[in-house]
Amino acid sequence: MIALLIRDLRLAMRAGGGFGLSLAFFLIVVVLVPFGVGPEMSLLSRIAPGILWVGALLACLLSLDRIFALDYEDGSLDLLATSPLPAEGIVTVKAIAHWLTTGLPLVVIAPVLGILLGLPQQGYFWIVLSLLLGTPALSVIGTFGAALTVGIKRGGLLLSLLVLPLYVPTLIYGAELARRGTQGLETGTPLLMLAGITCAVTALLPFASAAVLRINLR
Amino acid sequence: MSLQVSNLSVSRGGRTLLEGVTFDVDTGHALILRGPNGLGKTTLLRTLAGLQKPEAGTVHLPEEDAVYAGHLDGIKATLTVRENLMFWARVFGTQSIDRALRTFDLSDLLDRSGGMLSAGQKRRLGLARLMVTGRKFWMLDEPTVSLDQASVAQFADMIRAHLASGGSAIMATHIDLGLGADVRVLDLSAFRATTPKLHASEEAFL
């Protein structure tokens, strides 16, 4: 399983691997927002946590269809499915690799983009914390969606339609945590809910992903 | 130890292709599947490899003993030949790729990236993968496609060595490999499903 993780990370780093694509997309989305809503600093700093969260979510979505599609197209997925690795292990490793190449970089760059939006000083800690807690859930749910649509030609749009509604709880509590933290309000409830969602999907969804993957490989 | 298949039915896309397939293959022996295109050879091999469930009947084979090689070789274009092969060696828990490299003359291509290989070289790399898996039962689907004559001879040598070391191979191929007495030929036309019944409801839902 470590071998698979190393291979996926290596593939992501190589030419055409898509690493950096999500980051660039995140950057552009966040830069575009002030053009859309105007340069009013008080408004921007108020909506900054929400923009950062929606931007991170869309950037995450962008790279989901690569999780299984590439391996399916060149036949690796069939070969992996007949290897000693359990399907649950494969989907878990895929989700981890996706988070390391997409989620984690987004967490790291979010504070920098926070400056662009005039995020208040106390907000930086909370935006990083909320993304750190929430993005693993985005990767795990996304892996489930990718497993559902593997084998469908041009399945990217269908994947987005399936996955975006599933992202709603993570988005609500993630953005709420960042907003409350930024405004100095009590953060206990959204923090626990966000952490709970991430723990629950990480524990349960790999089994569902493995099951649909097996069906799709038939 | 042997692979025993009894009364096996396989289906693809909700349509039963083969019925009542029965054979067994002992270690040290190979079985060549023959039959016209679209008969269900690939589906049968995928079922044997455990990629899909049999429609009816049983396949008796320890699951950790089969390895599948299909039409696609699973080669990553941006990884080198060495990285591609080492990955599979690690996945299957075997460490040495030297013998596989020597068998298929891949040593000169070690640092070439997968995307730069020709079709025949890719196929050789795909077949070399079989050797690093260390598994006994090889399910091979058209293994000699895009190989030149010299490579076909290398492939036949590999199969002979594999059988001699107690392995086994079930392959769908149309050419004569000259493997000798350990090989049986099974014409699947005899097992063509007579009543191609549709059971679309479940498949459509999935």
CSV table of C-alpha atoms in Angstrom, one decimal:
chain,number,residue,atom,x,y,z
A,1,MET,CA,0.0,0.0,0.0
A,2,ILE,CA,2.9,2.3,0.7
A,3,ALA,CA,4.1,1.5,-2.8
A,4,LEU,CA,0.8,2.6,-4.3
A,5,LEU,CA,0.9,5.8,-2.3
A,6,ILE,CA,4.4,6.6,-3.4
A,7,ARG,CA,3.5,5.8,-7.0
A,8,ASP,CA,0.4,8.1,-6.9
A,9,LEU,CA,2.4,10.9,-5.4
A,10,ARG,CA,5.1,10.5,-8.0
A,11,LEU,CA,2.6,10.4,-10.8
A,12,ALA,CA,1.0,13.6,-9.5
A,13,MET,CA,4.4,15.4,-9.4
A,14,ARG,CA,5.4,14.4,-12.9
A,15,ALA,CA,4.4,16.2,-16.0
A,16,GLY,CA,0.7,16.2,-16.6
A,17,GLY,CA,0.0,14.8,-13.1
A,18,GLY,CA,-2.2,17.7,-12.2
A,19,PHE,CA,-0.3,18.8,-9.1
A,20,GLY,CA,-0.5,22.6,-8.9
A,21,LEU,CA,-3.6,22.7,-11.1
A,22,SER,CA,-6.0,22.8,-8.2
A,23,LEU,CA,-3.8,25.4,-6.5
A,24,ALA,CA,-3.7,27.6,-9.5
A,25,PHE,CA,-7.5,27.3,-9.8
A,26,PHE,CA,-8.0,28.1,-6.1
A,27,LEU,CA,-5.8,31.2,-6.6
A,28,ILE,CA,-7.7,32.4,-9.6
A,29,VAL,CA,-11.2,31.9,-8.0
A,30,VAL,CA,-10.2,33.8,-4.9
A,31,VAL,CA,-8.6,36.6,-7.0
A,32,LEU,CA,-11.7,36.8,-9.2
A,33,VAL,CA,-14.1,37.4,-6.3
A,34,PRO,CA,-13.0,41.0,-5.5
A,35,PHE,CA,-13.5,41.8,-9.2
A,36,GLY,CA,-17.0,40.5,-8.9
A,37,VAL,CA,-18.2,42.0,-5.6
A,38,GLY,CA,-16.1,45.2,-5.7
A,39,PRO,CA,-13.0,46.3,-3.7
A,40,GLU,CA,-14.9,47.2,-0.6
A,41,MET,CA,-12.6,45.9,2.2
A,42,SER,CA,-15.2,45.6,5.0
A,43,LEU,CA,-17.4,43.4,2.8
A,44,LEU,CA,-14.5,41.3,1.5
A,45,SER,CA,-13.1,40.6,5.0
A,46,ARG,CA,-16.6,39.6,6.1
A,47,ILE,CA,-17.1,37.1,3.3
A,48,ALA,CA,-13.5,35.9,3.2
A,49,PRO,CA,-13.9,32.7,5.1
A,50,GLY,CA,-16.8,31.6,2.9
A,51,ILE,CA,-15.0,32.5,-0.3
A,52,LEU,CA,-11.9,30.6,0.8
A,53,TRP,CA,-14.0,27.5,1.7
A,54,VAL,CA,-16.0,27.5,-1.5
A,55,GLY,CA,-12.8,28.1,-3.5
A,56,ALA,CA,-11.1,25.2,-1.8
A,57,LEU,CA,-14.1,23.0,-2.4
A,58,LEU,CA,-14.2,23.7,-6.1
A,59,ALA,CA,-10.4,23.3,-6.4
A,60,CYS,CA,-10.8,19.9,-4.7
A,61,LEU,CA,-13.5,18.9,-7.1
A,62,LEU,CA,-11.4,19.8,-10.2
A,63,SER,CA,-8.9,16.9,-9.6
A,64,LEU,CA,-11.4,14.2,-8.5
A,65,ASP,CA,-12.0,12.6,-11.8
A,66,ARG,CA,-8.3,11.8,-12.1
A,67,ILE,CA,-8.3,9.6,-9.0
A,68,PHE,CA,-9.5,6.4,-10.8
A,69,ALA,CA,-10.0,7.4,-14.4
A,70,LEU,CA,-6.4,7.4,-15.4
A,71,ASP,CA,-5.8,4.0,-13.8
A,72,TYR,CA,-8.9,2.6,-15.4
A,73,GLU,CA,-8.0,3.8,-18.9
A,74,ASP,CA,-4.5,2.2,-19.0
A,75,GLY,CA,-5.7,-1.0,-17.3
A,76,SER,CA,-3.8,-0.5,-14.0
A,77,LEU,CA,-7.1,-0.6,-12.1
A,78,ASP,CA,-7.9,-4.2,-13.2
A,79,LEU,CA,-4.4,-5.2,-12.3
A,80,LEU,CA,-4.6,-3.5,-8.9
A,81,ALA,CA,-7.9,-5.2,-8.2
A,82,THR,CA,-6.3,-8.7,-8.8
A,83,SER,CA,-3.3,-7.8,-6.7
A,84,PRO,CA,-2.9,-8.6,-3.0
A,85,LEU,CA,-4.1,-5.1,-2.0
A,86,PRO,CA,-7.7,-5.1,-0.7
A,87,ALA,CA,-10.1,-2.8,-2.6
A,88,GLU,CA,-10.7,-0.9,0.7
A,89,GLY,CA,-7.0,-0.3,1.0
A,90,ILE,CA,-6.7,0.9,-2.6
A,91,VAL,CA,-9.5,3.5,-2.2
A,92,THR,CA,-8.1,4.6,1.1
A,93,VAL,CA,-4.6,5.1,-0.4
A,94,LYS,CA,-6.1,6.9,-3.3
A,95,ALA,CA,-8.0,9.3,-1.0
A,96,ILE,CA,-4.8,9.9,1.1
A,97,ALA,CA,-2.8,10.6,-2.1
A,98,HIS,CA,-5.5,13.0,-3.3
A,99,TRP,CA,-5.5,14.8,0.0
A,100,LEU,CA,-1.7,15.1,0.1
A,101,THR,CA,-1.5,16.5,-3.5
A,102,THR,CA,-4.7,18.7,-3.4
A,103,GLY,CA,-6.1,19.2,0.1
A,104,LEU,CA,-2.9,19.9,2.0
A,105,PRO,CA,-1.5,22.4,-0.5
A,106,LEU,CA,-4.8,24.3,-0.3
A,107,VAL,CA,-4.6,24.4,3.5
A,108,VAL,CA,-1.1,25.8,3.2
A,109,ILE,CA,-1.9,28.5,0.6
A,110,ALA,CA,-5.2,29.6,2.1
A,111,PRO,CA,-3.7,32.1,4.6
A,112,VAL,CA,-1.7,33.7,1.8
A,113,LEU,CA,-5.0,34.2,-0.2
A,114,GLY,CA,-6.6,35.4,3.0
A,115,ILE,CA,-4.4,38.5,2.8
A,116,LEU,CA,-5.9,39.2,-0.7
A,117,LEU,CA,-9.3,39.2,0.8
A,118,GLY,CA,-8.4,41.2,3.9
A,119,LEU,CA,-9.1,38.4,6.3
A,120,PRO,CA,-9.0,39.8,9.9
A,121,GLN,CA,-5.9,38.8,11.9
A,122,GLN,CA,-7.6,36.3,14.2
A,123,GLY,CA,-9.1,34.5,11.2
A,124,TYR,CA,-5.9,33.0,9.9
A,125,PHE,CA,-5.7,30.3,12.6
A,126,TRP,CA,-9.4,29.4,12.1
A,127,ILE,CA,-9.3,29.2,8.3
A,128,VAL,CA,-6.3,26.9,8.5
A,129,LEU,CA,-7.8,24.8,11.3
A,130,SER,CA,-11.2,24.4,9.5
A,131,LEU,CA,-9.6,23.5,6.2
A,132,LEU,CA,-7.2,21.1,7.9
A,133,LEU,CA,-10.1,19.3,9.5
A,134,GLY,CA,-12.5,19.6,6.5
A,135,THR,CA,-10.4,18.8,3.4
A,136,PRO,CA,-9.8,15.2,4.3
A,137,ALA,CA,-13.6,14.7,4.2
A,138,LEU,CA,-13.6,16.3,0.7
A,139,SER,CA,-11.0,13.9,-0.5
A,140,VAL,CA,-12.7,10.8,0.9
A,141,ILE,CA,-16.2,11.8,-0.3
A,142,GLY,CA,-14.7,12.7,-3.7
A,143,THR,CA,-13.0,9.3,-3.9
A,144,PHE,CA,-16.4,7.7,-3.4
A,145,GLY,CA,-17.8,9.8,-6.3
A,146,ALA,CA,-14.8,8.9,-8.5
A,147,ALA,CA,-15.4,5.2,-7.7
A,148,LEU,CA,-19.0,5.6,-8.7
A,149,THR,CA,-18.3,7.1,-12.0
A,150,VAL,CA,-15.2,5.1,-13.0
A,151,GLY,CA,-15.6,3.7,-16.5
A,152,ILE,CA,-18.0,6.4,-17.6
A,153,LYS,CA,-16.6,8.3,-20.5
A,154,ARG,CA,-16.4,12.1,-19.7
A,155,GLY,CA,-17.8,11.3,-16.3
A,156,GLY,CA,-16.4,14.5,-14.8
A,157,LEU,CA,-19.7,16.5,-14.9
A,158,LEU,CA,-21.7,13.6,-13.5
A,159,LEU,CA,-19.1,13.3,-10.8
A,160,SER,CA,-19.5,16.9,-9.9
A,161,LEU,CA,-23.3,16.6,-9.7
A,162,LEU,CA,-23.0,13.6,-7.5
A,163,VAL,CA,-20.3,14.9,-5.2
A,164,LEU,CA,-21.3,18.5,-4.7
A,165,PRO,CA,-24.5,17.8,-2.7
A,166,LEU,CA,-22.4,15.4,-0.5
A,167,TYR,CA,-20.0,18.2,0.2
A,168,VAL,CA,-22.8,20.4,1.7
A,169,PRO,CA,-22.4,19.4,5.4
A,170,THR,CA,-18.6,19.8,5.3
A,171,LEU,CA,-19.0,23.2,3.7
A,172,ILE,CA,-21.6,24.4,6.1
A,173,TYR,CA,-19.7,23.5,9.2
A,174,GLY,CA,-16.3,24.3,7.8
A,175,ALA,CA,-17.2,27.8,6.7
A,176,GLU,CA,-19.2,28.3,9.9
A,177,LEU,CA,-16.2,27.4,12.0
A,178,ALA,CA,-14.0,29.8,10.0
A,179,ARG,CA,-16.6,32.6,10.2
A,180,ARG,CA,-17.3,32.2,13.9
A,181,GLY,CA,-13.6,32.0,14.7
A,182,THR,CA,-12.9,35.1,12.6
A,183,GLN,CA,-15.6,37.1,14.4
A,184,GLY,CA,-14.5,35.9,17.8
A,185,LEU,CA,-17.6,33.9,18.5
A,186,GLU,CA,-18.0,30.5,20.3
A,187,THR,CA,-16.6,27.8,17.9
A,188,GLY,CA,-17.2,24.6,19.9
A,189,THR,CA,-20.2,23.2,18.0
A,190,PRO,CA,-19.1,23.6,14.3
A,191,LEU,CA,-15.6,22.4,15.3
A,192,LEU,CA,-17.0,19.2,16.8
A,193,MET,CA,-19.5,18.7,13.9
A,194,LEU,CA,-16.7,19.2,11.3
A,195,ALA,CA,-14.3,16.9,13.0
A,196,GLY,CA,-17.2,14.4,13.4
A,197,ILE,CA,-18.1,14.5,9.7
A,198,THR,CA,-14.5,13.9,8.7
A,199,CYS,CA,-14.1,11.0,11.1
A,200,ALA,CA,-17.3,9.4,10.1
A,201,VAL,CA,-16.7,9.6,6.3
A,202,THR,CA,-13.1,8.4,6.7
A,203,ALA,CA,-14.2,5.4,8.7
A,204,LEU,CA,-17.3,4.4,6.7
A,205,LEU,CA,-17.0,5.6,3.1
A,206,PRO,CA,-13.9,3.5,2.0
A,207,PHE,CA,-16.1,0.4,2.3
A,208,ALA,CA,-18.8,1.9,0.1
A,209,SER,CA,-16.1,3.1,-2.4
A,210,ALA,CA,-14.6,-0.3,-2.5
A,211,ALA,CA,-18.0,-1.9,-3.1
A,212,VAL,CA,-18.9,0.3,-6.0
A,213,LEU,CA,-15.4,0.0,-7.5
A,214,ARG,CA,-15.8,-3.8,-7.5
A,215,ILE,CA,-19.2,-3.5,-9.3
A,216,ASN,CA,-17.8,-1.0,-11.8
A,217,LEU,CA,-14.9,-3.3,-12.7
A,218,ARG,CA,-17.1,-6.2,-13.6
B,1,MET,CA,-3.0,-28.0,-6.6
B,2,SER,CA,-5.1,-27.2,-9.6
B,3,LEU,CA,-7.6,-24.8,-11.0
B,4,GLN,CA,-10.9,-26.5,-11.2
B,5,VAL,CA,-13.8,-25.0,-13.1
B,6,SER,CA,-17.1,-26.7,-13.1
B,7,ASN,CA,-20.3,-25.9,-14.9
B,8,LEU,CA,-19.4,-22.2,-15.1
B,9,SER,CA,-21.6,-19.7,-16.8
B,10,VAL,CA,-20.3,-16.2,-17.5
B,11,SER,CA,-22.1,-13.1,-18.6
B,12,ARG,CA,-21.3,-9.7,-19.9
B,13,GLY,CA,-23.7,-6.7,-19.9
B,14,GLY,CA,-26.5,-8.9,-18.6
B,15,ARG,CA,-26.2,-11.5,-21.5
B,16,THR,CA,-25.0,-15.0,-20.8
B,17,LEU,CA,-22.1,-15.8,-23.1
B,18,LEU,CA,-20.8,-19.2,-22.0
B,19,GLU,CA,-22.6,-22.0,-20.2
B,20,GLY,CA,-21.4,-25.2,-18.6
B,21,VAL,CA,-17.7,-24.6,-18.9
B,22,THR,CA,-15.9,-27.4,-17.2
B,23,PHE,CA,-12.2,-28.0,-17.1
B,24,ASP,CA,-9.3,-28.3,-14.8
B,25,VAL,CA,-5.7,-27.3,-15.1
B,26,ASP,CA,-2.9,-28.7,-13.0
B,27,THR,CA,0.2,-26.8,-12.1
B,28,GLY,CA,2.8,-27.4,-14.7
B,29,HIS,CA,0.2,-27.3,-17.4
B,30,ALA,CA,-1.2,-24.7,-19.7
B,31,LEU,CA,-4.6,-24.3,-21.3
B,32,ILE,CA,-5.2,-22.4,-24.5
B,33,LEU,CA,-8.7,-21.0,-25.0
B,34,ARG,CA,-9.9,-20.9,-28.6
B,35,GLY,CA,-13.0,-19.5,-30.2
B,36,PRO,CA,-14.2,-16.8,-32.5
B,37,ASN,CA,-14.3,-13.1,-31.4
B,38,GLY,CA,-17.0,-12.1,-29.1
B,39,LEU,CA,-17.5,-15.6,-27.7
B,40,GLY,CA,-16.6,-14.7,-24.2
B,41,LYS,CA,-12.9,-15.6,-23.8
B,42,THR,CA,-12.0,-12.3,-22.1
B,43,THR,CA,-15.1,-12.5,-19.9
B,44,LEU,CA,-14.1,-16.1,-18.9
B,45,LEU,CA,-10.6,-15.0,-18.0
B,46,ARG,CA,-11.8,-12.0,-16.0
B,47,THR,CA,-14.1,-14.3,-14.1
B,48,LEU,CA,-11.3,-16.7,-13.4
B,49,ALA,CA,-9.1,-13.9,-12.2
B,50,GLY,CA,-11.9,-12.8,-9.8
B,51,LEU,CA,-12.7,-9.5,-11.5
B,52,GLN,CA,-16.3,-10.5,-11.9
B,53,LYS,CA,-18.6,-13.1,-10.3
B,54,PRO,CA,-19.6,-16.2,-12.1
B,55,GLU,CA,-23.2,-16.3,-13.3
B,56,ALA,CA,-23.5,-19.9,-12.2
B,57,GLY,CA,-21.1,-22.7,-11.3
B,58,THR,CA,-17.8,-22.6,-9.4
B,59,VAL,CA,-14.2,-21.7,-9.8
B,60,HIS,CA,-11.9,-23.5,-7.4
B,61,LEU,CA,-8.7,-21.5,-7.1
B,62,PRO,CA,-7.0,-19.9,-4.1
B,63,GLU,CA,-7.6,-16.3,-4.7
B,64,GLU,CA,-4.1,-15.2,-3.9
B,65,ASP,CA,-2.7,-17.4,-6.7
B,66,ALA,CA,-4.1,-15.8,-9.8
B,67,VAL,CA,-2.8,-12.9,-11.8
B,68,TYR,CA,-4.5,-11.3,-14.8
B,69,ALA,CA,-3.0,-9.7,-17.9
B,70,GLY,CA,-5.6,-8.2,-20.2
B,71,HIS,CA,-5.6,-6.1,-23.4
B,72,LEU,CA,-4.1,-3.2,-21.6
B,73,ASP,CA,-0.7,-3.4,-19.8
B,74,GLY,CA,-1.3,-0.8,-17.1
B,75,ILE,CA,1.9,1.1,-17.9
B,76,LYS,CA,2.2,4.6,-16.6
B,77,ALA,CA,3.5,7.0,-19.3
B,78,THR,CA,5.4,9.3,-16.9
B,79,LEU,CA,7.1,6.5,-14.9
B,80,THR,CA,10.2,4.8,-16.2
B,81,VAL,CA,10.3,1.1,-17.1
B,82,ARG,CA,12.2,0.5,-13.8
B,83,GLU,CA,9.6,2.4,-11.7
B,84,ASN,CA,6.7,0.7,-13.5
B,85,LEU,CA,8.1,-2.8,-12.8
B,86,MET,CA,9.4,-2.0,-9.3
B,87,PHE,CA,5.9,-0.8,-8.3
B,88,TRP,CA,4.3,-4.1,-9.2
B,89,ALA,CA,7.2,-6.0,-7.5
B,90,ARG,CA,6.5,-4.1,-4.3
B,91,VAL,CA,2.7,-4.5,-4.6
B,92,PHE,CA,3.1,-8.3,-4.9
B,93,GLY,CA,5.8,-8.4,-2.2
B,94,THR,CA,8.6,-9.6,-4.4
B,95,GLN,CA,11.7,-7.5,-4.7
B,96,SER,CA,13.8,-8.7,-7.7
B,97,ILE,CA,13.0,-7.5,-11.2
B,98,ASP,CA,16.3,-8.7,-12.8
B,99,ARG,CA,15.0,-12.0,-14.1
B,100,ALA,CA,12.0,-10.4,-15.7
B,101,LEU,CA,14.2,-7.7,-17.3
B,102,ARG,CA,16.6,-10.3,-18.7
B,103,THR,CA,13.8,-12.5,-20.1
B,104,PHE,CA,12.3,-9.7,-22.1
B,105,ASP,CA,15.5,-7.8,-23.0
B,106,LEU,CA,14.3,-4.7,-21.2
B,107,SER,CA,17.6,-3.9,-19.5
B,108,ASP,CA,18.5,-1.3,-22.1
B,109,LEU,CA,15.1,0.5,-21.7
B,110,LEU,CA,15.3,0.7,-17.9
B,111,ASP,CA,15.3,4.5,-17.7
B,112,ARG,CA,13.0,5.1,-20.7
B,113,SER,CA,9.7,6.5,-19.7
B,114,GLY,CA,6.6,4.3,-20.3
B,115,GLY,CA,5.1,6.8,-22.8
B,116,MET,CA,8.2,6.5,-25.0
B,117,LEU,CA,7.9,2.8,-25.5
B,118,SER,CA,6.6,1.2,-28.7
B,119,ALA,CA,3.5,-1.0,-28.6
B,120,GLY,CA,5.6,-4.2,-28.6
B,121,GLN,CA,7.9,-2.9,-25.9
B,122,LYS,CA,4.9,-2.0,-23.8
B,123,ARG,CA,3.5,-5.5,-24.2
B,124,ARG,CA,6.9,-6.9,-23.2
B,125,LEU,CA,6.9,-4.8,-20.1
B,126,GLY,CA,3.4,-5.9,-19.4
B,127,LEU,CA,4.4,-9.6,-19.7
B,128,ALA,CA,7.5,-9.0,-17.6
B,129,ARG,CA,5.1,-7.8,-14.8
B,130,LEU,CA,3.8,-11.4,-14.7
B,131,MET,CA,7.2,-12.7,-13.6
B,132,VAL,CA,7.5,-10.2,-10.7
B,133,THR,CA,4.2,-11.2,-9.3
B,134,GLY,CA,5.4,-14.6,-8.2
B,135,ARG,CA,2.0,-16.0,-8.6
B,136,LYS,CA,1.2,-19.5,-10.1
B,137,PHE,CA,-1.9,-19.1,-12.2
B,138,TRP,CA,-1.6,-16.7,-15.1
B,139,MET,CA,-4.7,-15.6,-16.9
B,140,LEU,CA,-3.5,-14.1,-20.2
B,141,ASP,CA,-5.7,-12.4,-22.7
B,142,GLU,CA,-4.2,-12.3,-26.2
B,143,PRO,CA,-0.6,-12.1,-24.7
B,144,THR,CA,1.2,-12.0,-28.1
B,145,VAL,CA,-0.6,-9.0,-29.6
B,146,SER,CA,1.9,-6.5,-31.2
B,147,LEU,CA,4.9,-8.7,-30.3
B,148,ASP,CA,7.4,-9.5,-33.1
B,149,GLN,CA,8.6,-13.0,-33.8
B,150,ALA,CA,11.6,-12.8,-31.5
B,151,SER,CA,9.5,-11.6,-28.7
B,152,VAL,CA,6.9,-14.3,-29.2
B,153,ALA,CA,9.7,-16.8,-28.9
B,154,GLN,CA,10.8,-15.1,-25.7
B,155,PHE,CA,7.3,-15.3,-24.5
B,156,ALA,CA,7.0,-19.0,-25.3
B,157,ASP,CA,10.3,-19.5,-23.4
B,158,MET,CA,8.9,-17.7,-20.4
B,159,ILE,CA,5.8,-19.8,-20.4
B,160,ARG,CA,7.9,-23.0,-20.7
B,161,ALA,CA,10.0,-21.9,-17.7
B,162,HIS,CA,6.9,-20.9,-15.8
B,163,LEU,CA,5.3,-24.3,-16.3
B,164,ALA,CA,8.6,-26.1,-15.5
B,165,SER,CA,8.7,-24.2,-12.2
B,166,GLY,CA,5.3,-25.5,-11.2
B,167,GLY,CA,3.3,-22.6,-12.6
B,168,SER,CA,0.3,-22.7,-14.8
B,169,ALA,CA,-1.2,-20.5,-17.5
B,170,ILE,CA,-4.6,-20.1,-19.1
B,171,MET,CA,-4.5,-18.0,-22.2
B,172,ALA,CA,-6.7,-16.9,-25.0
B,173,THR,CA,-4.6,-16.8,-28.1
B,174,HIS,CA,-5.0,-17.5,-31.8
B,175,ILE,CA,-1.4,-18.3,-32.7
B,176,ASP,CA,0.5,-21.5,-32.1
B,177,LEU,CA,3.3,-21.1,-29.6
B,178,GLY,CA,4.8,-24.5,-29.9
B,179,LEU,CA,4.7,-25.2,-26.2
B,180,GLY,CA,4.7,-29.0,-26.4
B,181,ALA,CA,2.9,-31.7,-24.5
B,182,ASP,CA,2.0,-29.7,-21.4
B,183,VAL,CA,-0.5,-27.7,-23.2
B,184,ARG,CA,-4.2,-28.4,-23.9
B,185,VAL,CA,-6.4,-26.6,-26.3
B,186,LEU,CA,-10.0,-25.9,-25.3
B,187,ASP,CA,-12.4,-24.8,-28.0
B,188,LEU,CA,-15.0,-22.7,-26.2
B,189,SER,CA,-17.5,-22.8,-29.1
B,190,ALA,CA,-18.9,-25.9,-27.6
B,191,PHE,CA,-20.0,-23.9,-24.5
B,192,ARG,CA,-21.7,-21.1,-26.3
B,193,ALA,CA,-24.9,-20.1,-24.4
B,194,THR,CA,-27.9,-21.5,-26.2
B,195,THR,CA,-30.4,-19.4,-24.4
B,196,PRO,CA,-29.1,-15.9,-24.1
B,197,LYS,CA,-31.5,-14.7,-21.4
B,198,LEU,CA,-31.6,-11.1,-20.4
B,199,HIS,CA,-31.7,-10.1,-16.8
B,200,ALA,CA,-31.5,-6.4,-17.4
B,201,SER,CA,-33.3,-5.1,-14.3
B,202,GLU,CA,-30.4,-5.6,-11.8
B,203,GLU,CA,-27.7,-4.6,-14.2
B,204,ALA,CA,-29.5,-1.5,-15.3
B,205,PHE,CA,-29.8,-0.4,-11.7
B,206,LEU,CA,-26.2,-0.9,-11.0
